[in-house]
mmCIF file of C-alpha atoms in Angstrom:
data_model
loop_
_atom_site.group_PDB
_atom_site.id
_atom_site.type_symbol
_atom_site.label_atom_id
_atom_site.label_comp_id
_atom_site.label_asym_id
_atom_site.label_seq_id
_atom_site.Cartn_x
_atom_site.Cartn_y
_atom_site.Cartn_z
ATOM 1 C CA UNK J 1 241.508 55.723 38.742
ATOM 2 C CA UNK J 2 239.119 52.445 36.763
ATOM 3 C CA UNK J 3 236.587 50.021 38.754
ATOM 4 C CA UNK J 4 237.171 49.436 42.556
ATOM 5 C CA UNK J 5 239.627 51.733 43.105
ATOM 6 C CA UNK J 6 237.383 54.148 41.340
ATOM 7 C CA UNK J 7 234.207 53.136 43.840
ATOM 8 C CA UNK J 8 236.361 52.388 46.988
ATOM 9 C CA UNK J 9 237.454 55.988 46.315
ATOM 10 C CA UNK J 10 233.779 57.432 46.269
ATOM 11 C CA UNK J 11 232.706 55.434 49.308
ATOM 12 C CA UNK J 12 235.480 57.354 51.433
ATOM 13 C CA UNK J 13 235.038 60.312 50.263
ATOM 14 C CA UNK J 14 231.111 59.662 50.693
ATOM 15 C CA UNK J 15 231.881 58.642 53.965
ATOM 16 C CA UNK J 16 233.725 61.301 55.572
ATOM 17 C CA UNK J 17 230.742 63.705 54.762
ATOM 18 C CA UNK J 18 228.320 61.490 56.706
ATOM 19 C CA UNK J 19 227.708 58.888 54.730
ATOM 20 C CA UNK J 20 226.316 55.737 56.783
ATOM 21 C CA UNK J 21 225.895 53.691 53.432
ATOM 22 C CA UNK J 22 229.199 54.702 51.612
ATOM 23 C CA UNK J 23 230.536 53.547 54.941
ATOM 24 C CA UNK J 24 229.533 50.382 55.511
ATOM 25 C CA UNK J 25 230.365 49.513 51.546
ATOM 26 C CA UNK J 26 234.607 51.041 53.051
ATOM 27 C CA UNK J 27 234.266 48.099 55.574
ATOM 28 C CA UNK J 28 233.001 45.041 53.257
ATOM 29 C CA UNK J 29 235.250 46.050 50.772
ATOM 30 C CA UNK J 30 238.163 46.525 53.129
ATOM 31 C CA UNK J 31 237.724 44.633 56.307
ATOM 32 C CA UNK J 32 238.074 40.663 54.856
ATOM 33 C CA UNK J 33 241.863 41.244 54.138
ATOM 34 C CA UNK J 34 242.680 44.335 56.737
ATOM 35 C CA UNK J 35 241.606 41.759 59.341
ATOM 36 C CA UNK J 36 244.188 38.866 57.041
ATOM 37 C CA UNK J 37 246.632 40.475 58.423
ATOM 38 C CA UNK J 38 245.615 40.961 61.320
ATOM 39 C CA UNK J 39 245.677 36.604 61.740
ATOM 40 C CA UNK J 40 249.233 37.095 60.130
ATOM 41 C CA UNK J 41 250.781 39.344 63.633
ATOM 42 C CA UNK J 42 248.215 38.340 65.818
ATOM 43 C CA UNK J 43 247.564 35.606 65.924
ATOM 44 C CA UNK J 44 243.598 34.040 64.934
ATOM 45 C CA UNK J 45 242.153 33.778 67.996
ATOM 46 C CA UNK J 46 242.722 37.346 69.230
ATOM 47 C CA UNK J 47 242.424 38.941 65.668
ATOM 48 C CA UNK J 48 238.858 40.146 65.491
ATOM 49 C CA UNK J 49 239.504 41.972 67.808
ATOM 50 C CA UNK J 50 242.107 44.022 66.542
ATOM 51 C CA UNK J 51 240.927 44.661 63.520
ATOM 52 C CA UNK J 52 237.446 45.501 65.436
ATOM 53 C CA UNK J 53 239.387 48.163 67.344
ATOM 54 C CA UNK J 54 241.100 49.279 63.884
ATOM 55 C CA UNK J 55 237.893 49.801 62.626
ATOM 56 C CA UNK J 56 237.307 51.740 65.448
ATOM 57 C CA UNK J 57 239.532 54.865 64.610
ATOM 58 C CA UNK J 58 239.549 54.177 61.192
ATOM 59 C CA UNK J 59 235.826 55.348 61.926
ATOM 60 C CA UNK J 60 236.395 58.197 64.667
ATOM 61 C CA UNK J 61 239.724 59.651 62.594
ATOM 62 C CA UNK J 62 238.052 59.391 59.159
ATOM 63 C CA UNK J 63 237.427 62.787 58.653
ATOM 64 C CA UNK J 64 240.609 63.491 58.188
ATOM 65 C CA UNK J 65 242.429 61.254 56.356
ATOM 66 C CA UNK J 66 243.363 62.406 52.578
ATOM 67 C CA UNK J 67 243.010 60.069 49.421
ATOM 68 C CA UNK J 68 242.713 57.569 47.211
ATOM 69 C CA UNK J 69 241.890 54.189 47.017
ATOM 70 C CA UNK J 70 244.914 53.125 47.537
ATOM 71 C CA UNK J 71 246.285 55.766 49.850
ATOM 72 C CA UNK J 72 242.979 54.551 52.745
ATOM 73 C CA UNK J 73 244.883 51.076 52.472
ATOM 74 C CA UNK J 74 247.907 52.068 52.654
ATOM 75 C CA UNK J 75 246.594 53.895 56.139
ATOM 76 C CA UNK J 76 244.108 51.678 57.022
ATOM 77 C CA UNK J 77 246.112 49.169 57.664
ATOM 78 C CA UNK J 78 249.225 51.066 59.406
ATOM 79 C CA UNK J 79 245.821 51.702 61.814
ATOM 80 C CA UNK J 80 245.754 47.893 61.967
ATOM 81 C CA UNK J 81 248.932 47.681 62.700
ATOM 82 C CA UNK J 82 250.139 49.873 65.366
ATOM 83 C CA UNK J 83 246.566 48.135 67.574
ATOM 84 C CA UNK J 84 247.952 44.752 67.085
ATOM 85 C CA UNK J 85 251.720 46.301 67.772
ATOM 86 C CA UNK J 86 249.360 47.452 70.977
ATOM 87 C CA UNK J 87 248.177 44.506 71.915
ATOM 88 C CA UNK J 88 251.527 42.236 71.157
ATOM 89 C CA UNK J 89 252.512 44.677 73.725
ATOM 90 C CA UNK J 90 249.828 44.640 76.312
ATOM 91 C CA UNK J 91 250.097 40.442 76.174
ATOM 92 C CA UNK J 92 254.365 40.741 77.215
ATOM 93 C CA UNK J 93 254.791 38.992 73.402
ATOM 94 C CA UNK J 94 257.170 40.192 70.655
ATOM 95 C CA UNK J 95 256.561 39.366 67.172
ATOM 96 C CA UNK J 96 259.041 36.716 66.137
ATOM 97 C CA UNK J 97 260.928 39.012 62.556
ATOM 98 C CA UNK J 98 262.363 36.570 60.932
ATOM 99 C CA UNK J 99 266.397 36.454 59.302
ATOM 100 C CA UNK J 100 268.856 40.160 59.496
ATOM 101 C CA UNK J 101 266.277 42.200 57.610
ATOM 102 C CA UNK J 102 269.364 44.415 55.750
ATOM 103 C CA UNK J 103 269.992 41.365 53.650
ATOM 104 C CA UNK J 104 266.894 41.917 52.233
ATOM 105 C CA UNK J 105 267.840 45.855 51.188
ATOM 106 C CA UNK J 106 270.532 44.768 48.166
ATOM 107 C CA UNK J 107 268.036 43.831 44.781
ATOM 108 C CA UNK J 108 264.775 44.366 44.395
ATOM 109 C CA UNK J 109 262.699 41.279 42.424
ATOM 110 C CA UNK J 110 263.180 41.502 39.558
ATOM 111 C CA UNK J 111 259.690 40.378 38.565
ATOM 112 C CA UNK J 112 256.541 42.816 40.755
ATOM 113 C CA UNK J 113 254.473 40.610 43.467
ATOM 114 C CA UNK J 114 251.797 42.397 43.228
ATOM 115 C CA UNK J 115 251.022 41.295 39.484
ATOM 116 C CA UNK J 116 251.424 37.645 41.471
ATOM 117 C CA UNK J 117 248.437 38.739 43.371
ATOM 118 C CA UNK J 118 246.473 35.381 44.490
ATOM 119 C CA UNK J 119 242.808 36.434 45.846
ATOM 120 C CA UNK J 120 243.193 33.118 48.065
ATOM 121 C CA UNK J 121 245.689 34.201 50.388
ATOM 122 C CA UNK J 122 242.888 35.830 52.189
ATOM 123 C CA UNK J 123 242.512 31.457 52.957
ATOM 124 C CA UNK J 124 241.561 30.237 56.884
ATOM 125 C CA UNK J 125 244.120 27.280 55.259
ATOM 126 C CA UNK J 126 246.730 29.565 53.560
ATOM 127 C CA UNK J 127 247.231 32.376 55.882
ATOM 128 C CA UNK J 128 248.063 29.175 58.292
ATOM 129 C CA UNK J 129 250.332 28.907 55.960
ATOM 130 C CA UNK J 130 251.718 31.884 55.613
ATOM 131 C CA UNK J 131 252.007 32.289 59.850
ATOM 132 C CA UNK J 132 254.892 29.664 58.925
ATOM 133 C CA UNK J 133 256.947 32.871 57.189
ATOM 134 C CA UNK J 134 259.640 35.504 58.862
ATOM 135 C CA UNK J 135 257.952 38.023 59.908
ATOM 136 C CA UNK J 136 259.638 40.401 57.459
ATOM 137 C CA UNK J 137 258.315 37.869 54.980
ATOM 138 C CA UNK J 138 254.541 37.617 55.840
ATOM 139 C CA UNK J 139 253.583 40.932 55.900
ATOM 140 C CA UNK J 140 255.283 41.214 53.774
ATOM 141 C CA UNK J 141 252.772 38.886 51.732
ATOM 142 C CA UNK J 142 250.158 40.288 52.701
ATOM 143 C CA UNK J 143 249.764 44.023 52.572
ATOM 144 C CA UNK J 144 250.989 43.456 48.104
ATOM 145 C CA UNK J 145 248.885 40.286 48.027
ATOM 146 C CA UNK J 146 245.982 40.049 50.292
ATOM 147 C CA UNK J 147 245.783 43.867 51.168
ATOM 148 C CA UNK J 148 246.602 45.024 47.582
ATOM 149 C CA UNK J 149 248.955 47.945 48.237
ATOM 150 C CA UNK J 150 251.989 49.492 46.151
ATOM 151 C CA UNK J 151 255.062 48.622 46.979
ATOM 152 C CA UNK J 152 255.633 52.760 47.649
ATOM 153 C CA UNK J 153 253.016 51.921 50.173
ATOM 154 C CA UNK J 154 253.372 48.386 52.206
ATOM 155 C CA UNK J 155 256.918 50.611 52.975
ATOM 156 C CA UNK J 156 255.758 53.071 54.241
ATOM 157 C CA UNK J 157 253.103 50.630 56.817
ATOM 158 C CA UNK J 158 256.360 48.769 57.873
ATOM 159 C CA UNK J 159 259.121 51.464 57.873
ATOM 160 C CA UNK J 160 261.167 50.128 54.995
ATOM 161 C CA UNK J 161 262.031 50.523 51.576
ATOM 162 C CA UNK J 162 260.290 50.043 48.821
ATOM 163 C CA UNK J 163 262.473 47.473 47.390
ATOM 164 C CA UNK J 164 263.001 45.574 50.722
ATOM 165 C CA UNK J 165 259.701 44.777 50.342
ATOM 166 C CA UNK J 166 259.730 43.744 47.352
ATOM 167 C CA UNK J 167 262.245 41.680 48.088
ATOM 168 C CA UNK J 168 260.762 40.110 51.474
ATOM 169 C CA UNK J 169 256.724 39.043 48.936
ATOM 170 C CA UNK J 170 259.624 37.799 46.349
ATOM 171 C CA UNK J 171 261.420 35.208 49.357
ATOM 172 C CA UNK J 172 257.560 34.622 50.834
ATOM 173 C CA UNK J 173 255.702 33.798 47.902
ATOM 174 C CA UNK J 174 257.846 31.273 46.695
ATOM 175 C CA UNK J 175 258.330 30.296 50.121
ATOM 176 C CA UNK J 176 254.792 29.318 50.596
ATOM 177 C CA UNK J 177 254.656 27.926 47.431
ATOM 178 C CA UNK J 178 256.938 25.341 48.453
ATOM 179 C CA UNK J 179 254.690 25.271 51.593
ATOM 180 C CA UNK J 180 251.966 24.563 48.873
ATOM 181 C CA UNK J 181 253.201 21.848 48.015
ATOM 182 C CA UNK J 182 254.719 19.956 50.780
ATOM 183 C CA UNK J 183 250.938 20.134 51.742
ATOM 184 C CA UNK J 184 248.609 17.504 50.600
ATOM 185 C CA UNK J 185 245.002 19.834 51.429
ATOM 186 C CA UNK J 186 246.721 22.801 49.867
ATOM 187 C CA UNK J 187 246.344 21.355 45.799
ATOM 188 C CA UNK J 188 249.421 21.201 43.577
ATOM 189 C CA UNK J 189 250.839 24.916 44.314
ATOM 190 C CA UNK J 190 249.842 28.754 44.236
ATOM 191 C CA UNK J 191 246.964 27.917 41.131
ATOM 192 C CA UNK J 192 245.323 25.180 42.925
ATOM 193 C CA UNK J 193 243.811 27.462 45.525
ATOM 194 C CA UNK J 194 240.341 27.690 46.653
ATOM 195 C CA UNK J 195 238.086 31.262 45.311
ATOM 196 C CA UNK J 196 238.472 33.620 48.888
ATOM 197 C CA UNK J 197 236.017 33.374 51.106
ATOM 198 C CA UNK J 198 235.384 36.116 53.628
ATOM 199 C CA UNK J 199 236.507 35.573 57.219
ATOM 200 C CA UNK J 200 234.124 35.775 60.451
ATOM 201 C CA UNK J 201 233.133 38.562 62.023
ATOM 202 C CA UNK J 202 232.815 38.129 65.694
ATOM 203 C CA UNK J 203 233.316 41.256 67.586
ATOM 204 C CA UNK J 204 232.259 44.306 65.359
ATOM 205 C CA UNK J 205 230.234 45.123 61.931
ATOM 206 C CA UNK J 206 230.776 47.436 59.912
ATOM 207 C CA UNK J 207 226.626 48.559 61.325
ATOM 208 C CA UNK J 208 228.291 48.457 64.322
ATOM 209 C CA UNK J 209 231.881 50.780 64.158
ATOM 210 C CA UNK J 210 229.036 52.783 61.241
ATOM 211 C CA UNK J 211 226.523 54.146 64.566
ATOM 212 C CA UNK J 212 229.878 54.704 66.875
ATOM 213 C CA UNK J 213 231.070 57.345 64.311
ATOM 214 C CA UNK J 214 227.752 58.642 64.294
ATOM 215 C CA UNK J 215 227.750 59.517 67.573
ATOM 216 C CA UNK J 216 230.809 60.302 67.700
ATOM 217 C CA UNK J 217 229.529 63.095 66.049
ATOM 218 C CA UNK J 218 227.326 63.868 67.228
ATOM 219 C CA UNK J 219 229.528 63.981 70.242
ATOM 220 C CA UNK J 220 231.816 66.807 69.051
#
């Protein structure tokens, strides 16, 4: 394990021991991409609130987590997805699932779509294009490319088979390239996307979650 993954793993373990600075490091590393995922599920107006709820649960349950950086990202994504689905149910809406999921269980894409990861997929303009994809493809693309999960972790998050997630991500990326080609403001294609910009944070910050986590530990 090298680089950012090793640093995130170390930060998660330190945060589990009560290190508030380490928890802020974890938050800064994971939050922008996790928020991008939530946006594909509930839309921009509600994404900050749902992400805030997810982080409060992450802080509360962190001591029970076990694993490295990759497992942490998958664990955090599952929590965020559950909070998003709860939010959708409370508002009486259903996520728009596109197509028949059974068609995704066949042969996986020839190449690993994670290899096509593009940092700029967290920009507002591109996330709005991802939202135009069928829901299964949108989630697969964001989990694989934006959140950075491998196929197995993404499949566990979605309750699907790894091959189905690979195929959905491959098709989503292909369709996204077509949408970018049709959008005059997006440039000529995926390679023309601007650098990643962190989404704004309104509802919660790492300091807020850290304070809540510390208070919870004292109450236990």
